[in-house]
Amino acid sequence: MSIGELLKKYRVAQMKTQKQWIGNIISPFFYAKVEKNIHRITVEDLLALLHYNKILAIDFFNKLDKKDKTNYEFKKEIIGQI
C-alpha cells in the first residue's frame, strides 16, 4: 500500500472529504494527486496532515507495506526526523 492509498483509507474511514481532511495544509488539487500516487508529499506536510487528523505517525507507518523498499526508506527517514 502506498502513502497516498493509506491516506485515502484513513480519510474515508473518518468520513471526511478531501477538503475537510487537508484543512489549510496543502491545496486540494495537489492532495488529490497524492491520493492517486501522481505526486509525492513532503515529510512536513504528511506529518502535519497526520497531526491535524489525530493520527499517530507510528500507527500510520506501521500500516505501510514493509516489502516496498521505497516505503521502508521513507519510514526510516521519517522516524529519524521525529
Coordinates of N, CA, C and O in Angstrom, one line a residue:
M1 N 0.9 -1.2 0.0 CA 0.0 0.0 0.0 C 0.9 1.2 0.0 O 1.9 1.3 0.7
S2 N 0.6 2.2 -0.8 CA 1.3 3.4 -0.9 C 0.9 4.4 0.1 O -0.2 4.3 0.8
I3 N 1.6 5.5 0.3 CA 1.3 6.5 1.2 C 0.0 7.2 0.8 O -0.9 7.4 1.7
G4 N -0.2 7.5 -0.5 CA -1.4 8.1 -0.9 C -2.7 7.2 -0.7 O -3.7 7.6 -0.3
E5 N -2.5 5.9 -1.0 CA -3.6 4.9 -0.7 C -4.0 4.9 0.8 O -5.1 4.8 1.1
L6 N -2.9 4.9 1.6 CA -3.2 4.8 3.0 C -3.8 6.1 3.6 O -4.7 6.0 4.4
L7 N -3.4 7.2 3.1 CA -4.1 8.5 3.4 C -5.5 8.4 3.1 O -6.4 8.8 3.9
K8 N -5.8 8.0 1.9 CA -7.2 7.9 1.4 C -8.0 6.9 2.3 O -9.2 7.2 2.7
K9 N -7.4 5.8 2.7 CA -8.1 4.8 3.5 C -8.5 5.5 4.9 O -9.6 5.3 5.4
Y10 N -7.5 6.2 5.5 CA -7.8 6.9 6.7 C -8.9 7.9 6.6 O -9.8 8.1 7.4
R11 N -8.8 8.7 5.5 CA -9.7 9.8 5.2 C -11.2 9.2 5.1 O -12.1 9.7 5.7
V12 N -11.3 8.2 4.3 CA -12.6 7.6 4.1 C -13.1 7.0 5.4 O -14.3 7.1 5.7
A13 N -12.3 6.4 6.2 CA -12.7 5.8 7.4 C -13.2 6.9 8.4 O -14.1 6.6 9.2
Q14 N -12.7 8.1 8.3 CA -13.2 9.2 9.1 C -14.3 9.9 8.4 O -14.8 10.9 9.0
M15 N -14.7 9.5 7.3 CA -15.9 10.0 6.5 C -15.7 11.5 6.3 O -16.6 12.3 6.4
K16 N -14.5 11.9 5.8 CA -14.2 13.3 5.5 C -14.0 13.4 4.0 O -13.5 12.5 3.3
T17 N -14.3 14.6 3.5 CA -14.0 15.0 2.2 C -12.5 15.3 2.1 O -11.9 15.5 3.2
Q18 N -11.9 15.4 0.9 CA -10.5 15.8 0.8 C -10.3 17.2 1.5 O -9.3 17.4 2.2
K19 N -11.2 18.1 1.2 CA -11.1 19.5 1.8 C -11.1 19.4 3.3 O -10.3 20.1 4.0
Q20 N -12.0 18.6 3.9 CA -12.0 18.5 5.4 C -10.8 17.9 5.9 O -10.3 18.2 7.0
W21 N -10.2 16.9 5.2 CA -9.1 16.2 5.6 C -7.8 17.0 5.6 O -6.9 16.9 6.5
I22 N -7.7 17.9 4.6 CA -6.4 18.6 4.5 C -6.4 20.0 5.2 O -5.3 20.6 5.4
G23 N -7.6 20.5 5.5 CA -7.6 21.9 6.1 C -6.9 22.9 5.2 O -7.2 22.9 4.0
N24 N -6.0 23.6 5.8 CA -5.2 24.6 5.1 C -3.8 24.2 4.9 O -2.9 25.0 4.7
I25 N -3.5 22.9 5.0 CA -2.2 22.4 5.0 C -1.6 22.4 3.6 O -0.5 22.8 3.3
I26 N -2.3 21.8 2.6 CA -1.9 21.8 1.2 C -3.1 22.0 0.4 O -4.3 22.0 0.8
S27 N -2.9 22.2 -0.9 CA -4.0 22.5 -1.8 C -4.8 21.3 -2.1 O -4.2 20.2 -2.2
P28 N -6.1 21.4 -2.3 CA -6.9 20.2 -2.7 C -6.5 19.6 -4.0 O -6.5 18.4 -4.1
F29 N -6.1 20.4 -4.9 CA -5.6 19.9 -6.2 C -4.4 19.0 -6.1 O -4.3 17.9 -6.6
F30 N -3.4 19.5 -5.3 CA -2.2 18.7 -5.0 C -2.5 17.5 -4.2 O -2.1 16.4 -4.6
Y31 N -3.4 17.6 -3.2 CA -3.7 16.4 -2.4 C -4.4 15.3 -3.2 O -4.1 14.1 -3.0
A32 N -5.3 15.7 -4.1 CA -6.0 14.7 -4.9 C -4.9 13.9 -5.7 O -5.1 12.6 -5.8
K33 N -3.9 14.5 -6.1 CA -2.8 13.8 -6.9 C -2.0 12.9 -5.9 O -1.4 11.9 -6.4
V34 N -1.9 13.3 -4.7 CA -1.1 12.5 -3.7 C -1.9 11.2 -3.5 O -1.3 10.1 -3.5
E35 N -3.2 11.3 -3.3 CA -4.0 10.1 -3.1 C -4.0 9.1 -4.4 O -4.1 7.9 -4.2
K36 N -3.8 9.7 -5.5 CA -3.7 8.9 -6.8 C -2.3 8.5 -7.1 O -2.0 7.9 -8.1
N37 N -1.3 8.8 -6.2 CA 0.1 8.5 -6.4 C 0.7 9.1 -7.6 O 1.6 8.6 -8.2
I38 N 0.2 10.3 -8.0 CA 0.8 11.1 -9.1 C 1.9 12.0 -8.5 O 2.9 12.2 -9.1
H39 N 1.6 12.6 -7.3 CA 2.6 13.5 -6.6 C 3.0 12.8 -5.3 O 2.2 12.1 -4.7
R40 N 4.2 13.2 -4.9 CA 4.7 12.7 -3.6 C 4.5 13.9 -2.6 O 4.7 15.0 -3.0
I41 N 4.2 13.5 -1.4 CA 4.0 14.5 -0.3 C 5.3 14.7 0.5 O 6.0 13.7 0.7
T42 N 5.6 15.9 0.9 CA 6.7 16.1 1.8 C 6.5 15.5 3.2 O 5.4 15.3 3.6
V43 N 7.6 15.2 3.8 CA 7.5 14.7 5.2 C 6.8 15.7 6.1 O 5.9 15.4 6.9
E44 N 7.1 17.0 5.9 CA 6.5 18.0 6.8 C 5.0 18.1 6.6 O 4.2 18.1 7.5
D45 N 4.5 18.0 5.3 CA 3.1 18.1 5.0 C 2.4 16.8 5.5 O 1.3 16.8 6.0
L46 N 3.0 15.7 5.3 CA 2.5 14.4 5.8 C 2.3 14.4 7.3 O 1.2 14.1 7.8
L47 N 3.3 14.8 8.0 CA 3.2 14.8 9.5 C 2.1 15.8 9.9 O 1.4 15.6 10.9
A48 N 2.0 17.0 9.2 CA 1.0 18.0 9.5 C -0.4 17.4 9.3 O -1.3 17.6 10.1
L49 N -0.6 16.6 8.2 CA -1.9 16.0 8.0 C -2.2 15.0 9.0 O -3.4 14.9 9.5
L50 N -1.2 14.2 9.4 CA -1.5 13.2 10.4 C -1.9 13.8 11.7 O -2.8 13.4 12.4
H51 N -1.1 14.9 12.1 CA -1.4 15.6 13.4 C -2.8 16.2 13.3 O -3.6 16.1 14.2
Y52 N -3.1 16.9 12.2 CA -4.4 17.6 12.0 C -5.6 16.6 12.2 O -6.6 16.9 12.7
N53 N -5.3 15.3 11.7 CA -6.4 14.3 11.7 C -6.3 13.4 12.9 O -6.9 12.3 12.9
K54 N -5.4 13.7 13.9 CA -5.2 13.0 15.1 C -4.8 11.5 14.9 O -5.4 10.6 15.5
I55 N -3.8 11.3 14.0 CA -3.3 10.0 13.7 C -1.9 10.0 14.1 O -1.1 10.9 13.7
L56 N -1.5 9.0 14.9 CA -0.1 8.9 15.3 C 0.7 8.4 14.2 O 0.4 7.5 13.4
A57 N 1.9 9.1 14.0 CA 2.8 8.8 12.8 C 3.2 7.3 12.9 O 3.2 6.6 11.9
I58 N 3.5 6.8 14.1 CA 3.9 5.4 14.2 C 2.9 4.5 13.7 O 3.1 3.5 13.1
D59 N 1.6 4.7 14.0 CA 0.5 3.9 13.6 C 0.4 3.9 12.1 O 0.1 2.9 11.4
F60 N 0.5 5.1 11.5 CA 0.4 5.3 10.1 C 1.5 4.5 9.4 O 1.2 3.7 8.5
F61 N 2.7 4.6 9.8 CA 3.8 4.0 9.1 C 3.9 2.5 9.3 O 4.3 1.8 8.5
N62 N 3.3 2.0 10.4 CA 3.2 0.6 10.6 C 2.3 -0.1 9.7 O 2.4 -1.3 9.4
K63 N 1.3 0.7 9.1 CA 0.4 0.1 8.2 C 0.9 0.0 6.7 O 0.3 -0.6 5.9
L64 N 2.0 0.7 6.5 CA 2.6 0.7 5.1 C 3.2 -0.7 4.8 O 3.6 -1.4 5.7
D65 N 3.2 -1.1 3.6 CA 3.7 -2.4 3.2 C 5.2 -2.4 3.4 O 6.0 -1.7 2.8
K66 N 5.7 -3.3 4.3 CA 7.1 -3.4 4.6 C 7.9 -4.0 3.5 O 9.1 -3.9 3.5
K67 N 7.3 -4.6 2.5 CA 8.0 -5.2 1.4 C 8.4 -4.2 0.4 O 9.3 -4.4 -0.4
D68 N 7.8 -3.0 0.4 CA 8.1 -2.0 -0.5 C 9.3 -1.2 0.0 O 9.2 -0.4 0.9
K69 N 10.4 -1.3 -0.7 CA 11.7 -0.7 -0.3 C 11.5 0.8 -0.2 O 12.1 1.5 0.7
T70 N 10.8 1.4 -1.1 CA 10.7 2.9 -1.1 C 10.0 3.3 0.1 O 10.4 4.3 0.8
N71 N 8.9 2.6 0.5 CA 8.2 3.0 1.7 C 9.0 2.7 2.9 O 9.0 3.5 3.9
Y72 N 9.8 1.7 2.9 CA 10.7 1.4 4.0 C 11.7 2.5 4.3 O 11.9 2.9 5.4
E73 N 12.3 2.9 3.2 CA 13.3 4.0 3.3 C 12.6 5.3 3.7 O 13.2 6.1 4.5
F74 N 11.4 5.5 3.3 CA 10.7 6.7 3.7 C 10.4 6.7 5.2 O 10.5 7.7 5.9
K75 N 9.9 5.5 5.6 CA 9.6 5.4 7.1 C 10.8 5.6 7.9 O 10.8 6.3 8.9
K76 N 11.9 5.1 7.4 CA 13.2 5.2 8.2 C 13.6 6.7 8.3 O 14.0 7.2 9.3
E77 N 13.4 7.4 7.2 CA 13.7 8.9 7.2 C 12.8 9.6 8.1 O 13.2 10.5 8.9
I78 N 11.5 9.3 8.1 CA 10.5 9.9 9.0 C 10.9 9.7 10.4 O 10.9 10.6 11.2
I79 N 11.1 8.5 10.8 CA 11.4 8.1 12.2 C 12.7 8.9 12.6 O 12.7 9.4 13.7
G80 N 13.6 9.0 11.7 CA 14.8 9.8 12.1 C 14.5 11.3 12.3 O 15.2 11.9 13.2
Q81 N 13.6 11.8 11.6 CA 13.2 13.2 11.8 C 12.3 13.5 13.0 O 12.3 14.6 13.5
I82 N 11.6 12.4 13.4 CA 10.8 12.6 14.6 C 11.7 12.5 15.8 O 11.7 13.2 16.7

